[in-house]
Coordinates of C-alpha atoms and ligand atoms in Angstrom, one line a residue:
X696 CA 89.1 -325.1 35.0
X697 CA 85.7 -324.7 35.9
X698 CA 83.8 -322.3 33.4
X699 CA 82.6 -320.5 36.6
X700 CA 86.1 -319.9 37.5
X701 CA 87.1 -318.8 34.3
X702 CA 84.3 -316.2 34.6
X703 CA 85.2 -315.0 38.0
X704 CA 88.9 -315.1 37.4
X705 CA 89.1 -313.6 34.0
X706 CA 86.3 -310.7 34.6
X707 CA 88.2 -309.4 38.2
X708 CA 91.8 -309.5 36.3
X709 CA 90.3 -307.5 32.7
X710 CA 88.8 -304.9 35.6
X711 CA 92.0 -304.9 37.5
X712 CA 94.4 -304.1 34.3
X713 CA 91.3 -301.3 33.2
X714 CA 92.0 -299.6 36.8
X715 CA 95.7 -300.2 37.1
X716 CA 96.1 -298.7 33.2
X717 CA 93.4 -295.5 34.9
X718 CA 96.2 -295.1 37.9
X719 CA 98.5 -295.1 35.3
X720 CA 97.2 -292.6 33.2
X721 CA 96.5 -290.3 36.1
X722 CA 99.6 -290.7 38.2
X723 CA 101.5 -289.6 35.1
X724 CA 99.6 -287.0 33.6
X725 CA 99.6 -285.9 37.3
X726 CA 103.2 -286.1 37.8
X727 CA 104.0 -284.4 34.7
X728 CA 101.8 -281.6 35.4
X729 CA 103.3 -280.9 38.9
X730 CA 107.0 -281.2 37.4
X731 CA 106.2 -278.9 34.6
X732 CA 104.6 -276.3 36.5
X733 CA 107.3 -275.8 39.0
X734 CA 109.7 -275.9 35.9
X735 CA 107.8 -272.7 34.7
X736 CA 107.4 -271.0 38.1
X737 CA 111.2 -271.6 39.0
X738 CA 112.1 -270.1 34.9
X739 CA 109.8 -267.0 35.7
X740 CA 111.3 -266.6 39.0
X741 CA 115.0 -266.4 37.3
X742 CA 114.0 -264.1 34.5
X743 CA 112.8 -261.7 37.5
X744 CA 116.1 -262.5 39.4
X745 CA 118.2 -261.5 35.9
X746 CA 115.9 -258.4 35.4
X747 CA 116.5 -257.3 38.9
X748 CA 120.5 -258.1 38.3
X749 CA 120.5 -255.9 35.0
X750 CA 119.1 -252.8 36.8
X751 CA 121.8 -250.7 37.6
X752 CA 120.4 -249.5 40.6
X753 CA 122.9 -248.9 43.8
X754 CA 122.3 -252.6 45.5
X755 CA 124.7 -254.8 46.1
X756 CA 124.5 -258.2 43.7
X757 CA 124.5 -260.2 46.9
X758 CA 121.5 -258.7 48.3
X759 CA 119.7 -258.8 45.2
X760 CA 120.6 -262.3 44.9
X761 CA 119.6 -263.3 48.2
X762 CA 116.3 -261.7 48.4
X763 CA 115.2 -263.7 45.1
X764 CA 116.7 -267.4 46.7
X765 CA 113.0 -269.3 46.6
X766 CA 112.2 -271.1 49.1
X767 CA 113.9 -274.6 49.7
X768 CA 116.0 -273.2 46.7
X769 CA 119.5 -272.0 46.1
X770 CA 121.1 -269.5 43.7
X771 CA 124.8 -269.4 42.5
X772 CA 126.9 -267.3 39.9
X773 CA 129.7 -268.5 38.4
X774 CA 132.6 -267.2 36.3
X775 CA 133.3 -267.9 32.5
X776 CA 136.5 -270.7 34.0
X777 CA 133.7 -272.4 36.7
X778 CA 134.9 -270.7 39.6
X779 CA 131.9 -269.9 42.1
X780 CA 131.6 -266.1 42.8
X781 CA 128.4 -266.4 45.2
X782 CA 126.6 -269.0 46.6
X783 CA 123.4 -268.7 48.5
X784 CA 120.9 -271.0 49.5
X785 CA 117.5 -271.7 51.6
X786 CA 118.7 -272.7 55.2
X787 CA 115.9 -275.3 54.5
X788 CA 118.1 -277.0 52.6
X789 CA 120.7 -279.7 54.0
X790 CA 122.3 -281.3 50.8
X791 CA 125.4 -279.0 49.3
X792 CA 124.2 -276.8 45.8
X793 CA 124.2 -279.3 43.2
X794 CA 126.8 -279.0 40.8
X795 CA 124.4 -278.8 37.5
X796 CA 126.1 -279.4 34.4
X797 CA 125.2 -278.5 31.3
X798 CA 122.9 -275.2 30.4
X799 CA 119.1 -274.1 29.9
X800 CA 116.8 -275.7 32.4
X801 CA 115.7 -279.3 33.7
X802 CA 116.0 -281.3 36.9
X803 CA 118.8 -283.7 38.7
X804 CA 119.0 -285.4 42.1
X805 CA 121.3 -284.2 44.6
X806 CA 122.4 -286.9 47.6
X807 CA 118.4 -288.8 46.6
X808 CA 117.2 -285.9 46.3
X809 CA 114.9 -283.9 42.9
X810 CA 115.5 -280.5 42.3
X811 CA 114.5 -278.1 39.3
X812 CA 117.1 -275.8 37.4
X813 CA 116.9 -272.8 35.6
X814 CA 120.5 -271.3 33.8
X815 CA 121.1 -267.6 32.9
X816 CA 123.8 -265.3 31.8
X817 CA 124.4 -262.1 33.6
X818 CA 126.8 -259.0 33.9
X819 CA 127.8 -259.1 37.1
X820 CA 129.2 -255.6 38.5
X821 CA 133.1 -255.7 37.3
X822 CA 131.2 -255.9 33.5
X823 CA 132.2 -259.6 33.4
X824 CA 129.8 -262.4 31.7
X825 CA 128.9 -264.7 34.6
X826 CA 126.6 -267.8 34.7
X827 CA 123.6 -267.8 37.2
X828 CA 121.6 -271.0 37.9
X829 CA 118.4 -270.9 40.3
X830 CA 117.5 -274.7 41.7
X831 CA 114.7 -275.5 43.5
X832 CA 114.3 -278.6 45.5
X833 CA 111.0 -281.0 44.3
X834 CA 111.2 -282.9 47.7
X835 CA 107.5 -281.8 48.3
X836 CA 106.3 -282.3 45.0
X837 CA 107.7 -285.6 45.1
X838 CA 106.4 -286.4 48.6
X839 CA 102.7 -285.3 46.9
X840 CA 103.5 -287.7 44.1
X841 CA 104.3 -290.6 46.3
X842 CA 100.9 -289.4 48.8
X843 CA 98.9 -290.0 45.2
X844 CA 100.5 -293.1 44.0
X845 CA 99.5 -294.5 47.9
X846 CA 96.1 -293.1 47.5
X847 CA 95.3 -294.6 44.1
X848 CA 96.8 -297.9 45.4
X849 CA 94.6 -297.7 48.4
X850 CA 91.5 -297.1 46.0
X851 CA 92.5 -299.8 43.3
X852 CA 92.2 -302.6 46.2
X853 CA 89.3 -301.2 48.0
X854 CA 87.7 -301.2 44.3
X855 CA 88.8 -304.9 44.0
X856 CA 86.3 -305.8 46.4
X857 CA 83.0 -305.4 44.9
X858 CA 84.5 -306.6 41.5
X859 CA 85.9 -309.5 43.0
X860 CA 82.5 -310.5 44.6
X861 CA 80.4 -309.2 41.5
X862 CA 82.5 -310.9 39.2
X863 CA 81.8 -314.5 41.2
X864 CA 78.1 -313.7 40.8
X865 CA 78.9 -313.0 37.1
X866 CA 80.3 -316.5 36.8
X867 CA 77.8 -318.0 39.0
X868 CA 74.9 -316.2 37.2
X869 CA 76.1 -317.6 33.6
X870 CA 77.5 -320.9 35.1
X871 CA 74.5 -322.2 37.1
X872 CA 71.9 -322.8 34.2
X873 CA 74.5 -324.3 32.3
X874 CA 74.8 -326.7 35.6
X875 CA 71.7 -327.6 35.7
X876 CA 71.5 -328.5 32.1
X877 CA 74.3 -330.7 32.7
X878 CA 72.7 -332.0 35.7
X879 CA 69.8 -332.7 34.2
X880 CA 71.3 -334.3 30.8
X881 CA 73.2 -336.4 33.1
X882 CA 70.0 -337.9 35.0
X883 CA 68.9 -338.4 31.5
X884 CA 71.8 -340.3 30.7
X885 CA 71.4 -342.6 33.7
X886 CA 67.9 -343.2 34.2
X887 CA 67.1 -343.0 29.6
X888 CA 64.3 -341.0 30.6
X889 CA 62.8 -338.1 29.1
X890 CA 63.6 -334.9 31.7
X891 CA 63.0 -331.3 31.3
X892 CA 63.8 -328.0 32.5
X893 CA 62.4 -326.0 35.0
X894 CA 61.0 -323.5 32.7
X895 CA 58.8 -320.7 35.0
X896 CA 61.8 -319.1 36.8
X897 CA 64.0 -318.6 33.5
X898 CA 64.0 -314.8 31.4
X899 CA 63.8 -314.3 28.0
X900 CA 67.6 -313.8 27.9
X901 CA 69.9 -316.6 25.6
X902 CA 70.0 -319.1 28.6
X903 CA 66.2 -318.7 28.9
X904 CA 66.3 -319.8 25.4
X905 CA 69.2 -322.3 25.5
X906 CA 66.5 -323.4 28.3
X907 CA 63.3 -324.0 25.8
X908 CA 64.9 -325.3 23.3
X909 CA 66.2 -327.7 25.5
X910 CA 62.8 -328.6 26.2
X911 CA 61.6 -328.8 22.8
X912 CA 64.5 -331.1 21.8
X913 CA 63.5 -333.3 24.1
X914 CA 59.9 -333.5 23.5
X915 CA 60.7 -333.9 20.2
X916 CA 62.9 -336.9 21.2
X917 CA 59.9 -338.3 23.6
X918 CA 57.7 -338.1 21.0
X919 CA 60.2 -340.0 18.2
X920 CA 60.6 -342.3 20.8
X921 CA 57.3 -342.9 21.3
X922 CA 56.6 -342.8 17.5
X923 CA 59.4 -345.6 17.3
X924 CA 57.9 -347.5 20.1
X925 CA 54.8 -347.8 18.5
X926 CA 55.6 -348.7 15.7
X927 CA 57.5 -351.6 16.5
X928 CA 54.7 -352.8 18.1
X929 CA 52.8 -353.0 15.7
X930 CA 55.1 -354.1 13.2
X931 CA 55.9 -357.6 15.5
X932 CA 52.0 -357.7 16.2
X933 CA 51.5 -357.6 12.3
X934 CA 54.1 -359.9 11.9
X935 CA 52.9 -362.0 14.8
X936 CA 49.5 -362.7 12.5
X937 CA 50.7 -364.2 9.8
X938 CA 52.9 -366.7 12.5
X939 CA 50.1 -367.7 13.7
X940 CA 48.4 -368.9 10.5
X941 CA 51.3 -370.3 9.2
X942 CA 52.1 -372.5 12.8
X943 CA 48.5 -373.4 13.0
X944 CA 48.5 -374.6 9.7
X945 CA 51.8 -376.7 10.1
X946 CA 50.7 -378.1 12.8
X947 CA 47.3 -379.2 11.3
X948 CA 49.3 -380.8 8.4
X949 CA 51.7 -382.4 10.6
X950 CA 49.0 -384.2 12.7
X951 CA 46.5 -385.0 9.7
X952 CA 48.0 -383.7 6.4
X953 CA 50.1 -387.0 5.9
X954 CA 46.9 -389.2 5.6
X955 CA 44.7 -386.5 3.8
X956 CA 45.3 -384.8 1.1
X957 CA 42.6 -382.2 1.1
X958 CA 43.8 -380.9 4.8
X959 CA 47.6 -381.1 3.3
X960 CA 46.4 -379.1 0.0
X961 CA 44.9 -376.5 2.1
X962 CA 47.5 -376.5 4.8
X963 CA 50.0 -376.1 1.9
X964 CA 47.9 -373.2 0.2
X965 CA 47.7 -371.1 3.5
X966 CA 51.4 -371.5 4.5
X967 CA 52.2 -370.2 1.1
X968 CA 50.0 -367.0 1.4
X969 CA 50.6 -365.8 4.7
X970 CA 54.1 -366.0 3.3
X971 CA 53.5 -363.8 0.7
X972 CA 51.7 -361.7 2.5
X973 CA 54.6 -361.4 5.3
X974 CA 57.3 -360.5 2.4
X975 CA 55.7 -358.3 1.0
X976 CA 54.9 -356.2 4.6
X977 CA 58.5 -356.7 5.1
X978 CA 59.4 -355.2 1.9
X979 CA 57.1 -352.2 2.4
X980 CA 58.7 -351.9 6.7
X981 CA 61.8 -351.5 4.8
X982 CA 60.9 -349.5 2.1
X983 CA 59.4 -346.7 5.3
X984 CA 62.9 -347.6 6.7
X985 CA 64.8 -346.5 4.1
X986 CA 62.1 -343.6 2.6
X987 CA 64.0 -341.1 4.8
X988 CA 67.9 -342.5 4.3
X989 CA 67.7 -342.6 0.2
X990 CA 69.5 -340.1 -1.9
X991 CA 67.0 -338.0 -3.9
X992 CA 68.1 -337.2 -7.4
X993 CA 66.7 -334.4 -8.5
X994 CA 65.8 -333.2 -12.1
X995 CA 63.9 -331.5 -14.2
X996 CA 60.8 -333.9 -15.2
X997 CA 58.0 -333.6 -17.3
X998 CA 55.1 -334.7 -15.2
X999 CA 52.6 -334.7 -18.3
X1000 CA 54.8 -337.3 -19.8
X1001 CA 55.3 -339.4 -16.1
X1002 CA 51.6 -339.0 -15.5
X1003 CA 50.4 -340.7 -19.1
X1004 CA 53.4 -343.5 -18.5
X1005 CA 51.9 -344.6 -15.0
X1006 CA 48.2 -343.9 -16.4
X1007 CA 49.3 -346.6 -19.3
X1008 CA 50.9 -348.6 -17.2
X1009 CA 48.0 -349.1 -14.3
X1010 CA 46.0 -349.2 -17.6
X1011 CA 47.4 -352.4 -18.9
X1012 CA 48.1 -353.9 -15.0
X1013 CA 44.6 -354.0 -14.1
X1014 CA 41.3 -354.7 -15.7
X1015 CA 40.0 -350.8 -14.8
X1016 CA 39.6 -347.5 -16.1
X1017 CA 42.3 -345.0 -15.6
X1018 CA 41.5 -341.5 -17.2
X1019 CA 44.3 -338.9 -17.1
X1020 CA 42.9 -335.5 -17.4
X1021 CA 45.5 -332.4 -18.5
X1022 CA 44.2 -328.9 -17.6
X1023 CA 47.6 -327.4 -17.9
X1024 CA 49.2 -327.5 -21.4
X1025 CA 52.8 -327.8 -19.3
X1026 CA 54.3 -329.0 -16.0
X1027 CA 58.0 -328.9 -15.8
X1028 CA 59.0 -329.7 -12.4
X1029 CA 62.2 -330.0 -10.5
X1030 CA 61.9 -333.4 -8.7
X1031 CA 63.0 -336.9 -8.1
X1032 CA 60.9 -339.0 -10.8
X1033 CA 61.6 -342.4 -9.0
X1034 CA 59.9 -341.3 -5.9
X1035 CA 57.1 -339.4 -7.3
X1036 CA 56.1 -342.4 -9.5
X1037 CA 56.2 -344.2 -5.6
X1038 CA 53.8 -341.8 -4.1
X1039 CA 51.5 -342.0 -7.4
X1040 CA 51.5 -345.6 -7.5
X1041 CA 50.9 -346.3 -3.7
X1042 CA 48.0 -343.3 -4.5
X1043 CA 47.4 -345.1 -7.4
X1044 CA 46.3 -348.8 -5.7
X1045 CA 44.7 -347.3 -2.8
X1046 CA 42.0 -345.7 -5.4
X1047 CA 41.9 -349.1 -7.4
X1048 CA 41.2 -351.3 -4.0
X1049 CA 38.6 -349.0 -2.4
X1050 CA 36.7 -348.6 -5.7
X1051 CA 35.3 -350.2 -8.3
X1052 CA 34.7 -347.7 -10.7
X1053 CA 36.8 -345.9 -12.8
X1054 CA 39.9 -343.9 -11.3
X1055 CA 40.6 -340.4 -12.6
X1056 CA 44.3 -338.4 -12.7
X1057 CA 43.8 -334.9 -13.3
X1058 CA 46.8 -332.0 -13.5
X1059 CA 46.1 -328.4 -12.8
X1060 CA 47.6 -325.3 -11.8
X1061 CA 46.3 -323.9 -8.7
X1062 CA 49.3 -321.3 -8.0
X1063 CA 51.1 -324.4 -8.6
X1064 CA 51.3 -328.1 -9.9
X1065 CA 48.5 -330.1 -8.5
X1066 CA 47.8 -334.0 -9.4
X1067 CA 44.6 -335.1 -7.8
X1068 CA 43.7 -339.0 -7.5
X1069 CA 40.2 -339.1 -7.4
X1070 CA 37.9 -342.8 -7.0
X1071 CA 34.3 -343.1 -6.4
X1072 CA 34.5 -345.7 -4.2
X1073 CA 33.8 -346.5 -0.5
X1074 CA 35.9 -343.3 1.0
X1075 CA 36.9 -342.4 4.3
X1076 CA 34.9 -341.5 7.1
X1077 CA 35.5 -338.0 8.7
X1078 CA 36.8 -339.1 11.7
X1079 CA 39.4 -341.2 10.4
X1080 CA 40.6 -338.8 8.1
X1081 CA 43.6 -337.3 10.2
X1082 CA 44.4 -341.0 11.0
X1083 CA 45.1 -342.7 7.7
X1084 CA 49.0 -341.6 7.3
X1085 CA 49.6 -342.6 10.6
X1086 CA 51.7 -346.0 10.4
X1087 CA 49.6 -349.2 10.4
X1088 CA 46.3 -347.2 10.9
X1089 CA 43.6 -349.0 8.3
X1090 CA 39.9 -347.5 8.5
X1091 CA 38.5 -351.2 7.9
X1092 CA 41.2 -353.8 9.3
X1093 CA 39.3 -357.0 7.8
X1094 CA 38.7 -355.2 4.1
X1095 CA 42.4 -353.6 4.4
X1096 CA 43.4 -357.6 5.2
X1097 CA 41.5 -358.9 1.8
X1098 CA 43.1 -356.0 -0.2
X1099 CA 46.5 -357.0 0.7
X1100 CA 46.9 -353.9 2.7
X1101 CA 48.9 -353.2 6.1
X1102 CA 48.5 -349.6 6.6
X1103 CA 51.4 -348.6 5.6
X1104 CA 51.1 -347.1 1.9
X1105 CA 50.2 -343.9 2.8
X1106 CA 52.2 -343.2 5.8
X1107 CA 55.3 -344.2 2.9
X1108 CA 53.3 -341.7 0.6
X1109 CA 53.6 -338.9 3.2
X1110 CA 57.2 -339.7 3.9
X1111 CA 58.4 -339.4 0.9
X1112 CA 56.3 -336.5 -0.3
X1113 CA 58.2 -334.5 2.7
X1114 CA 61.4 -335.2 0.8
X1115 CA 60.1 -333.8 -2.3
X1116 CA 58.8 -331.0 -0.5
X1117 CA 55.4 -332.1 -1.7
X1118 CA 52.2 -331.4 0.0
X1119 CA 49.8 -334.2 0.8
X1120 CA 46.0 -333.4 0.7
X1121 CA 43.2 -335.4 1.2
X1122 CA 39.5 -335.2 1.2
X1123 CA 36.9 -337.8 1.2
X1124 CA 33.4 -338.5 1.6
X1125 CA 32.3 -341.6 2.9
X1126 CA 30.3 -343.7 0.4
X1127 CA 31.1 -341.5 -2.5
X1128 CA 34.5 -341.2 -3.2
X1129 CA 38.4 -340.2 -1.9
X1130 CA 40.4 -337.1 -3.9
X1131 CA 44.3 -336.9 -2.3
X1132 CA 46.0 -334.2 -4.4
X1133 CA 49.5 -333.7 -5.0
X1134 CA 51.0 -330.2 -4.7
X1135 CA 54.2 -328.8 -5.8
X1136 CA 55.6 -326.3 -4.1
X1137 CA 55.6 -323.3 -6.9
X1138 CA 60.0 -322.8 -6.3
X1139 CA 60.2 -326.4 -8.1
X1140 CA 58.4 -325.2 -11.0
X1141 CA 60.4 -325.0 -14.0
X1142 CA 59.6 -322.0 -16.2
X1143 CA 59.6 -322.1 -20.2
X1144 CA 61.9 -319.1 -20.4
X1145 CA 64.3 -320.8 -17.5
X1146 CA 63.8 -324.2 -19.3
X1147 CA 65.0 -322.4 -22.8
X1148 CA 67.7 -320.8 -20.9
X1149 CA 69.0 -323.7 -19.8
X1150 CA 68.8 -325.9 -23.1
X1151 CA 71.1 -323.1 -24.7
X1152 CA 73.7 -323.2 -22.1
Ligands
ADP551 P1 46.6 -349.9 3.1 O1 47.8 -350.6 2.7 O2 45.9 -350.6 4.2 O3 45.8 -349.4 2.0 P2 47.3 -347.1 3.5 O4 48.2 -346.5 4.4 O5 47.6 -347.0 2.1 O6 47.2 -348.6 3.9 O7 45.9 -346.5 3.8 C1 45.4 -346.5 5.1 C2 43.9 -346.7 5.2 O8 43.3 -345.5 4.6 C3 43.5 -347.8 4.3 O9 43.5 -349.0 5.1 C4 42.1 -347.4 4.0 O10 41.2 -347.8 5.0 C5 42.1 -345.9 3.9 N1 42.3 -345.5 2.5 C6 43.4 -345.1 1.8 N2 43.1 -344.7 0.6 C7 41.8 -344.8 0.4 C8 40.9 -344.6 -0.7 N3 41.3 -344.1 -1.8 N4 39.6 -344.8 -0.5 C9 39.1 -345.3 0.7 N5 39.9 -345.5 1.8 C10 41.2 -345.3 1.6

């Protein structure tokens, strides 16, 4: 069923059992009252019928009788063995005087119809103990019942109207965004374009917001598409390069290397490093592939310790000067030491190929762990600045090609520094030097007295 139909069906039935359970409530408390009152009014009647009986004035018991018989009503007195002594009744009343059994006061039906009974000793006029009963008929109070029950019947399904009709627009109201979401999804689905909601005509109720978030997701998605788009691209236009060289250069030794060995040696030479060079970008492509899939293992790491391993080991690698400079006595962080040591080291090589100086690794705290990279070589200019995470971007694309690089270490760097929850900063002037400091977000800092804490568990 149809979630507008549910809407409209369920709302008008919950509305019709609330009004049916109000006629309810009303036609009994109603009836009740109505029963009870002529109850009372018939008992008071007979206890000024016995009070008139017990005078001993000089009138006959018959005439007493009949001038308290209520109206549509009947009186009788009978003896101690149940034989009737008087009976008189309203001429209003057809049916024959109910024989009442029992004693004290209540209703019964006589031939269909209700009547009301009140029972009372008397001494009737021989000094005899005789048993008087007073009924009144409830034929009107009944008809009044049944009028009401009509009446509330009447108003229930005139009620049922407007809920019926509001109810539909309830459904229709909640129903129709959620259609056009649908709709729209499904157009989506067919046409694997990026479609969004009208957005000027919706509130600031959930749907209105079921509405924009819509259209966030899927600007989001546009965007990641795009992103992806992009970057294949450039990936088979990077890898495109190196095919080039490499066909060329087969070609060349296919028509001429075979008779010279100079044009073979160099053919040879060429094939060999466009190959390398073509691993190794497909090594870092899948290394940015899999930066966001990996399992992080976090720890608690002592990034003094990490920071004079790497600053030994770059040390010894290359013929340069790395100079690790501590400001902090202490940096216990809770953090993946693999893919830290990744983000220094792409860091790292970036400051070693665009300098020729020495290369400088300084830890602070700034209301937080902070490693700063800093060269003093070419740097970036200002207006590339925003750029140089961006996949494949490379400020200089010929001095990037001679360094080996593709433009992809630092958009790796900045992947995997969102992981760690690690903020990348970076600041340059051109001519004089680049500084890209790591921060650590202060919750991964490791306290001494948490640290001690946790050695004597
Ligand atoms: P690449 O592999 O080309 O170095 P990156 O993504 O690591 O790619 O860097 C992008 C570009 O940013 C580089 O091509 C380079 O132009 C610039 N760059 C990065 N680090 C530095 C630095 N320390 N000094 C100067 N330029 C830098």
């Amino acid at each position: 069923m149809k979630l507008k139909t549910r809407i409209h069906l369920s709302s008008t039935l919950l509305m019709l059992l609330v009004l049916l359970l109000v006629n309810a409530v009303i036609y009994l408390t109603f009836s009740n009252q109505t029963y009870s009152t002529e109850e009372d009014r018939l008992r008071a009647e007979t206890e000024l019928l016995v009070a008139a009986l017990s005078r001993n004035d000089n009138i006959p018991r018959e005439t007493v009788l009949r001038a308290y018989v209520p109206a549509s009503g009947a009186v009788q007195v009978k003896d101690g063995a149940g034989t009737v002594m008087t009976s008189i009744q309203d001429p209003a009343i057809t049916a024959a005087f109910p024989d009442i059994p029992g004693s004290g006061a209540g209703q019964t039906d006589v031939e269909g119809e209700p009547f009301a009974f009140v029972k009372a000793p008397i001494i009737w006029s021989d000094g005899s103990v005789m048993e008087l009963t007073v009924a009144q008929s409830m034929a009107q109070p009944a008809a009044n019942l049944q009028n009401l029950l009509l009446l509330l019947a009447i108003v229930t399904a005139v009620a049922m109207i407007p809920i019926f009709l509001s109810s539909r627009f309830l459904g229709k109201l909640v129903a129709q965004p959620i259609q056009e979401l649908t709709g729209t999804m499904r157009r989506i689905q067919e046409n694997g374009q990026f479609e969004k909601l009208p957005e000027e005509k919706v509130n600031s109720d959930e749907l209105g917001e079921m509405t924009h978030t819509f259209n966030r997701m899927m600007e989001l998605l546009e965007e990641n598409y795009s992103k992806q788009e992009d970057f294949v691209s450039n990936a088979s236009h990077e890898l495109k390069t190196p095919l080039t060289v490499i066909r060329g250069y087969a070609k060349l030794l296919r028509r001429q290397g075979l008779r010279n060995e100079q044009v073979a040696e160099e053919s040879l030479t060429a094939i060999e490093v466009e190959s390398v060079r073509m691993a190794a970008m497909i090594e870092q492509l899948l290394n940015l592939a899999g930066a966001s899939e990996s399992k992080l293992e976090m720890k608690q790491v002592d990034v003094l310790q990490l920071l004079e391993e790497i600053t030994a080991a770059m040390n010894t690698a290359y013929d340069r000067q790395f100079i690790l400079e501590k400001e902090i006595a202490d940096a216990i962080e809770r953090t993946d030491p693999e893919k830290l040591k990744q983000i220094l080291y792409i860091l790292l090589d970036n400051a070693r190929k665009y300098s020729e100086d020495r290369v400088e690794l300084i830890i602070s705290d700034q209301g937080g762990t902070v490693i700063q990279i800093r060269d003093y070589g070419v740097g970036i200019p200002k207006q590339s600045l925003p750029l140089v995470f961006d996949r494949f971007y490379r400020v200089d694309k010929a001095r990037s090609r001679d360094t080996g690089g593709f433009g992809l270490g630092l958009s790796l760097a900045k992947e995997l520094a969102e992981r760690l929850e690690l903020a990348l900063e970076i600041e340059s002037i051109e001519g004089m030097g680049t500084t890209i400091s790591v921060r650590f977000s202060s919750k991964s800092h490791v306290h001494a007295l948490q640290l001690e804490q946790e050695g004597s568990r």
